[in-house]
mmCIF file of N, CA and C in Angstrom:
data_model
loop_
_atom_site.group_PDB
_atom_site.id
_atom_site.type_symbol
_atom_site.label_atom_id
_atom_site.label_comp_id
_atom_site.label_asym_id
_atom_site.label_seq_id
_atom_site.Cartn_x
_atom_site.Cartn_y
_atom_site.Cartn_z
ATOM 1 N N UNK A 1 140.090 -25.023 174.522
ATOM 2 C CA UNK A 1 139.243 -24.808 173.359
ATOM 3 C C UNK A 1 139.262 -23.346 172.944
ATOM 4 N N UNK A 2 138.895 -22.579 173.940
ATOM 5 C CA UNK A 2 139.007 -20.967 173.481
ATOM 6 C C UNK A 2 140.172 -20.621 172.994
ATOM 7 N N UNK A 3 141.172 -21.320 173.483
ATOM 8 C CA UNK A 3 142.760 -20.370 173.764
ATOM 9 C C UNK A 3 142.722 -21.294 171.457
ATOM 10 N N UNK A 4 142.733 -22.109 171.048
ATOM 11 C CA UNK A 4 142.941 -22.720 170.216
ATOM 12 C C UNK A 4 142.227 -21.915 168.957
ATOM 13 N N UNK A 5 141.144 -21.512 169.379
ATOM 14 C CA UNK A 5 140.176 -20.633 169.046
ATOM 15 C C UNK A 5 140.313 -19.286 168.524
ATOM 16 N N UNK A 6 141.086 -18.740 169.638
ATOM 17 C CA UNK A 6 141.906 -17.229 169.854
ATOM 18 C C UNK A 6 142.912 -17.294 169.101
ATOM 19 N N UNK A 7 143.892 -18.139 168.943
ATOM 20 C CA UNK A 7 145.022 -18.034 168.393
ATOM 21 C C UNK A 7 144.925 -18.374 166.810
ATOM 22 N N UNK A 8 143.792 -19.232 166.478
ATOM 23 C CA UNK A 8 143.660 -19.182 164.980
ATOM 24 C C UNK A 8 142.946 -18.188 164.800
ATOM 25 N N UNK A 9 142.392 -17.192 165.141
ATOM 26 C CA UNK A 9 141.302 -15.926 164.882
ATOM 27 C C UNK A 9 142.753 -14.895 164.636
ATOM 28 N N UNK A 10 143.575 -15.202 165.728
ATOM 29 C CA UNK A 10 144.678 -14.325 165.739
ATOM 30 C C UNK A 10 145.868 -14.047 164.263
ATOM 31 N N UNK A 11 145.576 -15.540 164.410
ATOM 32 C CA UNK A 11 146.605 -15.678 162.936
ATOM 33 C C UNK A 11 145.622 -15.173 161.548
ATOM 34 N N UNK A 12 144.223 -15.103 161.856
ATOM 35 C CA UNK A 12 143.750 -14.913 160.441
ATOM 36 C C UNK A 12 143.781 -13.373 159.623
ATOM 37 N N UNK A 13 144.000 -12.766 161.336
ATOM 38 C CA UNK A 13 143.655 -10.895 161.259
ATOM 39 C C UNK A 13 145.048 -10.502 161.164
ATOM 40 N N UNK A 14 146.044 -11.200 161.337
ATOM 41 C CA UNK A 14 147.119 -11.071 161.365
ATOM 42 C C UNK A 14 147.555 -10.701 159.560
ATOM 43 N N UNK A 15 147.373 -11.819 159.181
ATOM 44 C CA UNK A 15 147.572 -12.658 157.937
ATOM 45 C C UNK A 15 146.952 -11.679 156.933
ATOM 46 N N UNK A 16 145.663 -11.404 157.053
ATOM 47 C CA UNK A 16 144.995 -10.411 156.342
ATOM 48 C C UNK A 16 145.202 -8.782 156.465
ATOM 49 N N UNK A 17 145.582 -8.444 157.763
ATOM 50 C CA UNK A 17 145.586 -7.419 157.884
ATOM 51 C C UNK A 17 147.299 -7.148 156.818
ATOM 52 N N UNK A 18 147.949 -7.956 157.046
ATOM 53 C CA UNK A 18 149.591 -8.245 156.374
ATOM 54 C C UNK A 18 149.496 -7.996 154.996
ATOM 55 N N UNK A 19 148.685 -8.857 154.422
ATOM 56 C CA UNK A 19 148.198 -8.396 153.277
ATOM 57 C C UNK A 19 147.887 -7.237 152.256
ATOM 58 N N UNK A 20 146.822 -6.769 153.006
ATOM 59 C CA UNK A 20 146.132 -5.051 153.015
ATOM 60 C C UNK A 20 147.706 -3.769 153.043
ATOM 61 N N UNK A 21 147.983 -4.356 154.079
ATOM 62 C CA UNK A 21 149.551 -3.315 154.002
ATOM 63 C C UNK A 21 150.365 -3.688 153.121
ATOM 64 N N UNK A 22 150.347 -4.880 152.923
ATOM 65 C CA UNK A 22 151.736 -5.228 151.839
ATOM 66 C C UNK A 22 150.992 -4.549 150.332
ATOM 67 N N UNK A 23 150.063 -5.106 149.741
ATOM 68 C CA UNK A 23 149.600 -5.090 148.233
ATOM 69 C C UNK A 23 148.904 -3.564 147.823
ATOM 70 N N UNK A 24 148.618 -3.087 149.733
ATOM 71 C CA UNK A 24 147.731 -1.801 149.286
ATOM 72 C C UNK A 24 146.346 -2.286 148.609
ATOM 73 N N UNK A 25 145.850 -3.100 149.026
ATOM 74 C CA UNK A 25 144.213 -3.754 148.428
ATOM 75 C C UNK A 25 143.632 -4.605 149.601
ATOM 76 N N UNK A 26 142.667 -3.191 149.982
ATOM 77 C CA UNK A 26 142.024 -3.344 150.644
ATOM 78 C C UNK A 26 140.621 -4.128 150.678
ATOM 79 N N UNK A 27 140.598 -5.271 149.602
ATOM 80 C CA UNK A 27 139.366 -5.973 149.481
ATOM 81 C C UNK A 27 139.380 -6.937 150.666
ATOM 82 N N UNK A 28 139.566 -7.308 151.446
ATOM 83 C CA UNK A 28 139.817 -8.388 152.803
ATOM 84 C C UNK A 28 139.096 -8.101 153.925
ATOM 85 N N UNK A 29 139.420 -6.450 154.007
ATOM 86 C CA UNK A 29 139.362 -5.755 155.278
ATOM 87 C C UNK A 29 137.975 -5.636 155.602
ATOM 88 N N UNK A 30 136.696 -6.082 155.318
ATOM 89 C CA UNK A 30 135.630 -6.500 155.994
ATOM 90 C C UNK A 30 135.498 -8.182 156.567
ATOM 91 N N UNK A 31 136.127 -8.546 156.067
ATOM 92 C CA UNK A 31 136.424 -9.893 156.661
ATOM 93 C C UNK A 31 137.583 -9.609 157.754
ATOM 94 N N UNK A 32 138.254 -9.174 156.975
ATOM 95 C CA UNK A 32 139.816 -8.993 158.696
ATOM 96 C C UNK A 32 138.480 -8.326 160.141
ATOM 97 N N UNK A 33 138.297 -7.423 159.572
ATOM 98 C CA UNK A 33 137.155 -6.770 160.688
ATOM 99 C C UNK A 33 136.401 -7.734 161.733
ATOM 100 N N UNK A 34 135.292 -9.227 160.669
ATOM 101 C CA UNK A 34 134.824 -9.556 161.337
ATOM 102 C C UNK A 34 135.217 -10.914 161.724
ATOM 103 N N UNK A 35 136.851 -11.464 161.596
ATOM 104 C CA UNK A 35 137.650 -11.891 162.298
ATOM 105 C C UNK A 35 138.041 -11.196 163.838
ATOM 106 N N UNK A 36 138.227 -9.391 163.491
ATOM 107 C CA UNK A 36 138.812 -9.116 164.529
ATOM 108 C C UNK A 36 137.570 -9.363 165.712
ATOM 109 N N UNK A 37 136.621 -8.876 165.076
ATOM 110 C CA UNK A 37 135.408 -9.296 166.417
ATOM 111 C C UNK A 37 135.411 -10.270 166.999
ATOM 112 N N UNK A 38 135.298 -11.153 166.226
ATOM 113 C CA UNK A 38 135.430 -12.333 166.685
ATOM 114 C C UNK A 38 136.145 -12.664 167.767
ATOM 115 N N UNK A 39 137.690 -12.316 167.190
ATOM 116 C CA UNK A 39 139.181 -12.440 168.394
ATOM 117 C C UNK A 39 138.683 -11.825 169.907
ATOM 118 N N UNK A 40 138.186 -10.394 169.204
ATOM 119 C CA UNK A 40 137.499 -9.582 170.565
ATOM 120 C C UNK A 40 136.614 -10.576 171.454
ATOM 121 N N UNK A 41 135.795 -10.712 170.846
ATOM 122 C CA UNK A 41 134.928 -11.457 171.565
ATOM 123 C C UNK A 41 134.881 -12.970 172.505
ATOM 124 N N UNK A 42 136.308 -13.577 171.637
ATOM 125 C CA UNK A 42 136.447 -14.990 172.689
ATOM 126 C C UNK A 42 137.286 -14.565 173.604
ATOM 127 N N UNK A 43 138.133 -13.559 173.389
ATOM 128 C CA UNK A 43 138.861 -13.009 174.364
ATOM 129 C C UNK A 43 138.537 -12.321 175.539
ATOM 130 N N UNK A 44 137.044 -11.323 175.197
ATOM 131 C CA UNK A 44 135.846 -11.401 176.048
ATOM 132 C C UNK A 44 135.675 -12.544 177.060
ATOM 133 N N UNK A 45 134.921 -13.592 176.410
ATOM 134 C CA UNK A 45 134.601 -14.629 176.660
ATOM 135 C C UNK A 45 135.654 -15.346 178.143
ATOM 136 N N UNK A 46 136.582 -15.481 177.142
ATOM 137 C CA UNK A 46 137.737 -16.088 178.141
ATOM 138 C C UNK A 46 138.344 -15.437 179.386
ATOM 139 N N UNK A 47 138.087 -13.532 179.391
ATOM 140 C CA UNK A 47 137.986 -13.162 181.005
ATOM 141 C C UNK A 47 136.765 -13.409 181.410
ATOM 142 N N UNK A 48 135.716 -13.534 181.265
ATOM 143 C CA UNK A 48 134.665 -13.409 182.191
ATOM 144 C C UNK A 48 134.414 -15.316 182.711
ATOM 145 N N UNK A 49 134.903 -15.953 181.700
ATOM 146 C CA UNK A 49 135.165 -17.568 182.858
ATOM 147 C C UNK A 49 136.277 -17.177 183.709
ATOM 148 N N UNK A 50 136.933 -16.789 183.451
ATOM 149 C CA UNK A 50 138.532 -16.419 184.539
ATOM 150 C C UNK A 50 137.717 -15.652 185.625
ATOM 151 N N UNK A 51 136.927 -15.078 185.322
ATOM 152 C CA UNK A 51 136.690 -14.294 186.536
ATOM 153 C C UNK A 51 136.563 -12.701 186.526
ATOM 154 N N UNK A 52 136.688 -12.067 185.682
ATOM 155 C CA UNK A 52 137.537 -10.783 184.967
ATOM 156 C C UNK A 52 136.452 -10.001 184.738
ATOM 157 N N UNK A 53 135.337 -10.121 185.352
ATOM 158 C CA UNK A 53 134.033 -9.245 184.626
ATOM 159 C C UNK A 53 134.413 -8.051 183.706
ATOM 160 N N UNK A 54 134.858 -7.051 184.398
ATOM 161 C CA UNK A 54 134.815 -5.402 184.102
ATOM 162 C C UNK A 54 135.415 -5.681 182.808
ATOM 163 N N UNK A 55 136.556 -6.418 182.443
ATOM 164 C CA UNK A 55 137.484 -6.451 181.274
ATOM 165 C C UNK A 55 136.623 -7.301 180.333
ATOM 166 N N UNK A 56 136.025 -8.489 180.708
ATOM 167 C CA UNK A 56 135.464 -9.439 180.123
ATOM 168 C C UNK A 56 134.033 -8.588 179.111
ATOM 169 N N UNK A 57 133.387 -8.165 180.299
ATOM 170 C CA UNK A 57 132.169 -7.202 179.514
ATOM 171 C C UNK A 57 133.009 -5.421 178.477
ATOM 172 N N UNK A 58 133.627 -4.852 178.633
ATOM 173 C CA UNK A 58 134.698 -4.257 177.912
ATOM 174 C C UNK A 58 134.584 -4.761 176.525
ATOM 175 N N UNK A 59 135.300 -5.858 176.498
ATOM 176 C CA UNK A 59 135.764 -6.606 175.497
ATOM 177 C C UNK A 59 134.311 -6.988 174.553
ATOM 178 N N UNK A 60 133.339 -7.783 175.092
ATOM 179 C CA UNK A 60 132.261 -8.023 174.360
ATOM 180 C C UNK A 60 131.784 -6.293 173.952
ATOM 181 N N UNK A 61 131.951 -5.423 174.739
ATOM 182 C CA UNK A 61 130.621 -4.329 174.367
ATOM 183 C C UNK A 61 131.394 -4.219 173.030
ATOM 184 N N UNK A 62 133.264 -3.798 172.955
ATOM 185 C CA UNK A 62 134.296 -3.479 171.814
ATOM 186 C C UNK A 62 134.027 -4.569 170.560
ATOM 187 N N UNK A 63 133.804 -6.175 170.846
ATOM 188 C CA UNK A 63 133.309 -6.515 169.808
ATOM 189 C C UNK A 63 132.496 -6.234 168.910
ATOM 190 N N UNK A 64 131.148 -5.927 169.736
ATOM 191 C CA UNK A 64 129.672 -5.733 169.172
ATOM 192 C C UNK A 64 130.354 -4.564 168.423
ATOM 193 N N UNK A 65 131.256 -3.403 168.617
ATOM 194 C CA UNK A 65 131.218 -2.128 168.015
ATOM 195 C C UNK A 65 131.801 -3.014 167.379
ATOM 196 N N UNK A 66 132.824 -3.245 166.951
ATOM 197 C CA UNK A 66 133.471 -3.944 165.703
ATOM 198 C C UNK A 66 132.826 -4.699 164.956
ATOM 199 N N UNK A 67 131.979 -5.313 165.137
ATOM 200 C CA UNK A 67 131.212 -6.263 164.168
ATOM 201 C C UNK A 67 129.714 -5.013 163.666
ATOM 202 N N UNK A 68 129.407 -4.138 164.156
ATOM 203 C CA UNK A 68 128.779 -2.951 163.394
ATOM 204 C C UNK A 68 129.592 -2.380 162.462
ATOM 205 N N UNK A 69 131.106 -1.860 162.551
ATOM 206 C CA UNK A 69 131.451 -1.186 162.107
ATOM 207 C C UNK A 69 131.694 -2.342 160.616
ATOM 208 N N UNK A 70 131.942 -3.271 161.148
ATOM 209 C CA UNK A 70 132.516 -4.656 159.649
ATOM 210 C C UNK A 70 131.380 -4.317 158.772
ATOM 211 N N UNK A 71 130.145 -4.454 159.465
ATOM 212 C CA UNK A 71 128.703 -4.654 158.488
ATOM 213 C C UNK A 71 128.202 -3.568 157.840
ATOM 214 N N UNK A 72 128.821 -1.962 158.186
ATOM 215 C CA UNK A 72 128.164 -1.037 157.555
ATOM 216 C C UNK A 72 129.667 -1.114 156.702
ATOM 217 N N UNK A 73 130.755 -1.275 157.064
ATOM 218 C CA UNK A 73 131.561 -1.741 155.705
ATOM 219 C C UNK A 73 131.126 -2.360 154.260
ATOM 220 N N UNK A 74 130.285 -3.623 155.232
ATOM 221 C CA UNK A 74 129.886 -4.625 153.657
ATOM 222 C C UNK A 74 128.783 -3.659 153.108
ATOM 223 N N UNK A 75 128.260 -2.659 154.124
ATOM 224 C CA UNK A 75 126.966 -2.406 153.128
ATOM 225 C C UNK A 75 127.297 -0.927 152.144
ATOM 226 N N UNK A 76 128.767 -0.922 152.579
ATOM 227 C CA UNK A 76 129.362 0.614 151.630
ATOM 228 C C UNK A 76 130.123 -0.198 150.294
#
C-alpha cells in the first residue's frame, strides 16, 4: 500500500517539477511542494514500520519543514 502510494507521489513531483523547468512557469510549484511532503512523509512512514527509527523520524521532522515551507508559499 505505501510503496503504491510512494511511487504515485513520486511520479506527481516528478511530472510537475518537469514542467516548471521545461515552460519556466512556476504556477505548480506549491502543489509540487506539497506532493513532495507528502513523498517525504510516507517514506518516513515506511522506515519507521521497517524498523529504521533515526531515518524514519528524519524524514517526518523534513516533511513537516516542507509542508511549512509549501504553505507560506500559498500565502505569498
Amino acid at each position: 500500500m505505501l510503496k503504491k502510494i510512494r511511487i504515485t507521489l513520486g511520479i506527481v513531483v516528478i511530472l510537475l517539477a518537469g514542467y516548471g523547468l521545461i515552460t519556466k512557469n512556476f504556477v505548480a510549484q506549491p502543489i509540487m511542494m506539497l506532493s513532495l511532503s507528502a513523498f517525504i512523509l510516507v517514506g518516513g512512514l515506511d522506515e519507521l514500520k521497517k524498523g529504521i527509527k533515526r531515518r524514519g523520524y528524519i524524514s517526518i521532522f523534513l516533511a513537516v519543514f516542507v509542508l511549512a515551507v509549501a504553505i507560506q508559499t500559498f500565502l505569498t
